[in-house]
CSV table of C-alpha atoms in Angstrom, one decimal:
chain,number,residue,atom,x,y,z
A,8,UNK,CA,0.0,0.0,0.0
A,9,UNK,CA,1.9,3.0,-1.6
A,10,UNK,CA,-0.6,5.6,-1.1
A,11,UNK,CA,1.4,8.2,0.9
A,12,UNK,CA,5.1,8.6,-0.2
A,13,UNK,CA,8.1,10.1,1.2
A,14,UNK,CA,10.7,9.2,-0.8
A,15,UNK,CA,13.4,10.6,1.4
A,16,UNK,CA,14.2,8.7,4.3
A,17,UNK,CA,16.4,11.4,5.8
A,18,UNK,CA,17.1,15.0,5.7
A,19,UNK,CA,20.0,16.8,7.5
A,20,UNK,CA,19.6,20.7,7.7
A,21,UNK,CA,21.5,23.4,9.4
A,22,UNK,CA,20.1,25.5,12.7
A,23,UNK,CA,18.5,28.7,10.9
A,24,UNK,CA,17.9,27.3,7.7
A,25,UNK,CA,14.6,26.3,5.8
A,26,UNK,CA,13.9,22.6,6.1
A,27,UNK,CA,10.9,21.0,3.7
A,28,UNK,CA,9.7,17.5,3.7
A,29,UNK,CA,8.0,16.5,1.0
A,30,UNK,CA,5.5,13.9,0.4
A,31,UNK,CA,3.2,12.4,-2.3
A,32,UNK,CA,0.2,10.2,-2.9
A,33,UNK,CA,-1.9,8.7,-5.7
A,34,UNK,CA,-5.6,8.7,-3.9
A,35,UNK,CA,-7.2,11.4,-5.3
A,36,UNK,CA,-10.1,11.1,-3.3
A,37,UNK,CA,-7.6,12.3,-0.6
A,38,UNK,CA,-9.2,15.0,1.2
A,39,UNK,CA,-7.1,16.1,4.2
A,40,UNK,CA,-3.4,15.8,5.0
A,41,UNK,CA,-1.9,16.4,8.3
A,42,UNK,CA,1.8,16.4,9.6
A,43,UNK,CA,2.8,14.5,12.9
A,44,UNK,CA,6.2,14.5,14.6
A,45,UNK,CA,7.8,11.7,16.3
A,46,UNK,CA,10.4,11.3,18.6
A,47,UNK,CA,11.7,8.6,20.4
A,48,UNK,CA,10.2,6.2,22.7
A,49,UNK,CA,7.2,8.7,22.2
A,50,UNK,CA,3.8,8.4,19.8
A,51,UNK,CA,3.5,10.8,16.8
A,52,UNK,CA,2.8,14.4,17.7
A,53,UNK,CA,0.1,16.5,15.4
A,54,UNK,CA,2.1,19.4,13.9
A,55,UNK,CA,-0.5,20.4,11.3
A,56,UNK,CA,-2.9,19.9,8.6
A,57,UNK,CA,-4.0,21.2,5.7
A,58,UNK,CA,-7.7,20.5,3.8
A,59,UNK,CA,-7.6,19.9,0.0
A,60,UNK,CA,-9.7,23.2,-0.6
A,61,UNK,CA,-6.6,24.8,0.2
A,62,UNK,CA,-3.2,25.0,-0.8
A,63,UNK,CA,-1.5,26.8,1.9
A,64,UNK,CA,-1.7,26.7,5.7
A,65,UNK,CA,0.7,28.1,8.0
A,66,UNK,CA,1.2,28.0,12.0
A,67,UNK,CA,4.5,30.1,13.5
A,68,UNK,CA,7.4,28.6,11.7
A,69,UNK,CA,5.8,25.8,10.5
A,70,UNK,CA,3.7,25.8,6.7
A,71,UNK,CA,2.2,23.2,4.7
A,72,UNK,CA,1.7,23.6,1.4
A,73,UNK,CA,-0.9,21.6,-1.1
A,74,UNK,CA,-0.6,21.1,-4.6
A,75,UNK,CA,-3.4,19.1,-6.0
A,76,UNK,CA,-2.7,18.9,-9.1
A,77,UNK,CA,0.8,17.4,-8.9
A,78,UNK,CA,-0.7,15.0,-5.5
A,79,UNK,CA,1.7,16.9,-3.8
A,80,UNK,CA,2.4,18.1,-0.1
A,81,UNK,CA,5.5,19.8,1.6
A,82,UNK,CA,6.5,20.9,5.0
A,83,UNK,CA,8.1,24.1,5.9
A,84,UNK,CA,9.9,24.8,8.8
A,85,UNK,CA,12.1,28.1,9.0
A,86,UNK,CA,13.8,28.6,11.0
A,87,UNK,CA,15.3,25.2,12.0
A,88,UNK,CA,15.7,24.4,15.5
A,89,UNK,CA,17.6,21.5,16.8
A,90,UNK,CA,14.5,20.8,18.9
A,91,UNK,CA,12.8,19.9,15.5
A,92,UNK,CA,15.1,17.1,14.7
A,93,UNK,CA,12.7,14.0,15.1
A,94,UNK,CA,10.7,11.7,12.0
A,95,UNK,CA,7.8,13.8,10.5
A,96,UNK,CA,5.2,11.4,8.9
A,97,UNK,CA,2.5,12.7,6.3
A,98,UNK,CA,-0.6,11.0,6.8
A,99,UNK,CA,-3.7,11.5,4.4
A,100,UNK,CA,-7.7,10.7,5.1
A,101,UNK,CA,-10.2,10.1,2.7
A,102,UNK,CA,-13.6,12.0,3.0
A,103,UNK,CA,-16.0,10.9,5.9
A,104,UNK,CA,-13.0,8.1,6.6
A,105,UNK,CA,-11.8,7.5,10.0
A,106,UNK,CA,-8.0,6.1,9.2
A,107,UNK,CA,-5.4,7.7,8.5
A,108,UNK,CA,-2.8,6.6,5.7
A,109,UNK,CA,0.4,7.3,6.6
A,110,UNK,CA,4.2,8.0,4.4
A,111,UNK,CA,7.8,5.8,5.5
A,112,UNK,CA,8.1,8.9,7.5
A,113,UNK,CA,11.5,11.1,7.1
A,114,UNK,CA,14.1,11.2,9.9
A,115,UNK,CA,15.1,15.4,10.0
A,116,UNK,CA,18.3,16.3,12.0
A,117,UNK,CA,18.9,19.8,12.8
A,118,UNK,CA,22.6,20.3,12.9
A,119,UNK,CA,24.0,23.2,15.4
B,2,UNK,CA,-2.0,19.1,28.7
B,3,UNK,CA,-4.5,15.4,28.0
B,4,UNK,CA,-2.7,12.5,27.1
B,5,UNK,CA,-3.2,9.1,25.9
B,6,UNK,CA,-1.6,6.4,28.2
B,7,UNK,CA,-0.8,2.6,27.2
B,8,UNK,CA,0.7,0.0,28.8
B,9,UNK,CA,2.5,-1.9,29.0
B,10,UNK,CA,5.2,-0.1,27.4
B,11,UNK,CA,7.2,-3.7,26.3
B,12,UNK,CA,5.6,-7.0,26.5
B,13,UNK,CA,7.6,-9.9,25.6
B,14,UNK,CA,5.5,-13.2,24.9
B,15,UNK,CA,6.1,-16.6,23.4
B,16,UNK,CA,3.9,-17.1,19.8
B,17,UNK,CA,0.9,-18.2,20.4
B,18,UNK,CA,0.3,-16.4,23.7
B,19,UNK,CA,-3.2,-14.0,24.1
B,20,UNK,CA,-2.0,-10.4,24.7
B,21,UNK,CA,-3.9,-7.3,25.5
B,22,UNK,CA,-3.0,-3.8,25.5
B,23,UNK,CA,-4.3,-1.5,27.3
B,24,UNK,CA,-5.3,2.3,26.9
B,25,UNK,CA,-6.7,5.4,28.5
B,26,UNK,CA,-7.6,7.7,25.6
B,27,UNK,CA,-8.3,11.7,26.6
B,28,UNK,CA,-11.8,11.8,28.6
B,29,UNK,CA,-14.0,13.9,26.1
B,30,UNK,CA,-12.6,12.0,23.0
B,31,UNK,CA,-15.6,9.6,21.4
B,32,UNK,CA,-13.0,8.2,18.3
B,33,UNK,CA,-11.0,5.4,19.4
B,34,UNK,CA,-8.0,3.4,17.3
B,35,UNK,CA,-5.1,1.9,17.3
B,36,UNK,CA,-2.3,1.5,14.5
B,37,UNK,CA,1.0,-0.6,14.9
B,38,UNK,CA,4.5,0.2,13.1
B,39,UNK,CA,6.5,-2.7,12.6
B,40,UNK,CA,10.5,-2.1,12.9
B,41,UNK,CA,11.3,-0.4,9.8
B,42,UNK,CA,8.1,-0.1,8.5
B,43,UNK,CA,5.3,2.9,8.4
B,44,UNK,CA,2.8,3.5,10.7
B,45,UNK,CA,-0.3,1.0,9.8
B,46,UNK,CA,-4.2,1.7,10.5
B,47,UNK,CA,-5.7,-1.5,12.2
B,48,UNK,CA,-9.0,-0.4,13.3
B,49,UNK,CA,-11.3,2.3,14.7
B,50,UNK,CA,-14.4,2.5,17.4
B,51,UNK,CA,-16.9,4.7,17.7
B,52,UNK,CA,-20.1,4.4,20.0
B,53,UNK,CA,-19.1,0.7,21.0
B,54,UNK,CA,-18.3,-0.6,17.7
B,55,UNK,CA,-16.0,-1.1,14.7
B,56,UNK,CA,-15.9,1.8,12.6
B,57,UNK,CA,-13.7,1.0,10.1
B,58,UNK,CA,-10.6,-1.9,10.3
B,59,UNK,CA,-7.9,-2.9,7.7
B,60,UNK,CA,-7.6,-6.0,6.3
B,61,UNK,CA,-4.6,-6.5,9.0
B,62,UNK,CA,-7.4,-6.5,11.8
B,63,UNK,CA,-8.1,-10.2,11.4
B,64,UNK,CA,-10.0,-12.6,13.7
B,65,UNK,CA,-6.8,-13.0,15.9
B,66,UNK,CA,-7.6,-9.2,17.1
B,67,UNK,CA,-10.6,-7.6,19.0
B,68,UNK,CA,-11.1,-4.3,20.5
B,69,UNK,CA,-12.8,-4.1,23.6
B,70,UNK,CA,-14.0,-0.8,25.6
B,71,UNK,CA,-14.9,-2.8,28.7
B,72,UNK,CA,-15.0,0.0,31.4
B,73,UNK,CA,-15.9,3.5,29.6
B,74,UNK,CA,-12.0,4.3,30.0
B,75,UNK,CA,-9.9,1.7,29.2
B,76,UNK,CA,-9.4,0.7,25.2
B,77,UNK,CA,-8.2,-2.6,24.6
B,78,UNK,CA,-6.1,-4.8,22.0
B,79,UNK,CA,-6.5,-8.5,22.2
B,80,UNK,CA,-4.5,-10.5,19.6
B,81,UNK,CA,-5.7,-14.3,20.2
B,82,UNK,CA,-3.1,-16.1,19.4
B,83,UNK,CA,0.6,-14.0,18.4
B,84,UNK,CA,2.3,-14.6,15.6
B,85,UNK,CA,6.3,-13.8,15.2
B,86,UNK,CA,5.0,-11.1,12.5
B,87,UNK,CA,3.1,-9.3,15.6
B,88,UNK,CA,6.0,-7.9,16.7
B,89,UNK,CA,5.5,-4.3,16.6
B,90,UNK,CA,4.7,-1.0,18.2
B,91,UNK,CA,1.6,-0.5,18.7
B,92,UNK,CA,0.0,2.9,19.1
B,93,UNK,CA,-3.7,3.8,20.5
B,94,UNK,CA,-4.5,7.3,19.6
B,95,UNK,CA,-8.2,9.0,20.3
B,96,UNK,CA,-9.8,11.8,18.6
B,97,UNK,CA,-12.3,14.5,19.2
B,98,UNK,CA,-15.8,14.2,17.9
B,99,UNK,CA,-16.2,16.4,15.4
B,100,UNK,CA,-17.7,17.2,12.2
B,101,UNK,CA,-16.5,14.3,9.4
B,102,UNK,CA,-15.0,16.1,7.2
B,103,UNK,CA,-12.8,18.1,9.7
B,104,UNK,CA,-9.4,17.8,10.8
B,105,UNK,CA,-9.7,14.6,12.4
B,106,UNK,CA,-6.7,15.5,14.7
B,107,UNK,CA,-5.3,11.9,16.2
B,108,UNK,CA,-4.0,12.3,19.9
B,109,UNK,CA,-1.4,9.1,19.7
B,110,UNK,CA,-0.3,7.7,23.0
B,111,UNK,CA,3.7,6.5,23.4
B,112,UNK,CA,3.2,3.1,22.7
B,113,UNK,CA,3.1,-0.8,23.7
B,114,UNK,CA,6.3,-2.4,22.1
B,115,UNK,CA,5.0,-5.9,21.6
B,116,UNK,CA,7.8,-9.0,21.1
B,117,UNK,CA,6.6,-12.2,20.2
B,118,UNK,CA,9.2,-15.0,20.3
């Protein structure tokens, strides 16, 4: 089941600089896409979402940004912090679904 | 701030053993689930309860699992009879109720590491 994709597993980014995570899916019927965090020993974290009527949503130094068209999401975070170094999964729902589908996950480290 | 608790937070068991794990989602929430990530793997929906039932399950949740809300707090996993391939995390997570089309926010507790041997 390859419905949520993030094709890179890991991502190293320096303190103060723009990190984006990217992720794609092939279920168009798709509706909302959210964000978590995880680090370890802990369960994911929500970070944010964005609904497919949109194509930007942003929250302090974090942004999501929607591209329908392409199937396409990406994370934003500027400026990096080393707090943010942790695996950030992309998850997707379907209209009046309950489950979440969610990406490999990508491992970000913030380097000082 | 609410939180989901699970535990245990490692069980080791020989195949073939019944497990159960155990949750506490957030008071208010009415949406009830739990996913598993095996080692390596992404994070897998197994099933979600609303109202005292199934809501929706994946074709993972097979007769070896039930869910149970026995007590109006607790949330549990039962896998019948464990396989080697149960070895997993698994999480619980809870959600608000809230319109269906909405934001569906998941509340994810830290997990029960399950290792069958």
């Amino acid at each position: 089941d390859q419905q949520v994709k993030q094709n890179s597993p890991s991502l190293s980014v320096q303190e103060g600089r723009i990190s984006i995570l990217n992720c794609d899916y092939t279920n168009s019927m798709f509706d909302y896409f959210l964000w978590y965090k995880k680090y370890p020993a802990e369960g994911p974290t929500f970070l944010i979402s964005i609904s497919s009527i949109k194509d930007k949503n942003e929250d302090g130094r974090f942004t999501v940004f929607l591209n329908k068209s392409a199937k396409h999401l990406s994370l934003h975070i500027v400026p990096s912090q080393p707090g943010d170094s942790a695996v950030y999964f992309c998850a997707a729902r379907r209209n009046q679904a309950q489950k979440l589908v969610f990406g490999q996950g990508t491992r970000l480290t913030i380097n000082p | 701030e609410p939180e989901v608790t699970q535990t245990p937070s490692h069980q080791v068991t020989q195949m073939g053993q019944e497990v159960i794990l155990r949750c506490v989602p957030i008071s208010n929430h009415l949406y009830f689930y739990w996913y598993r990530q095996i080692l390596g793997q992404k994070v897998e929906f197994l099933v979600s309860f609303y109202n005292n039932e199934i809501s929706e399950k994946s074709e993972i949740f097979d007769d070896q699992f039930s869910v149970e809300r026995p007590d109006g707090s607790n949330f549990t996993l039962k896998i019948r009879s464990t396989k080697l391939e149960d070895s997993a995390m698994y999480f619980c997570a809870s959600s608000e109720p809230g319109e269906s089309s909405g934001a569906n926010v998941l509340t994810f507790g830290a997990g029960s590491r399950l290792t069958v041997l």
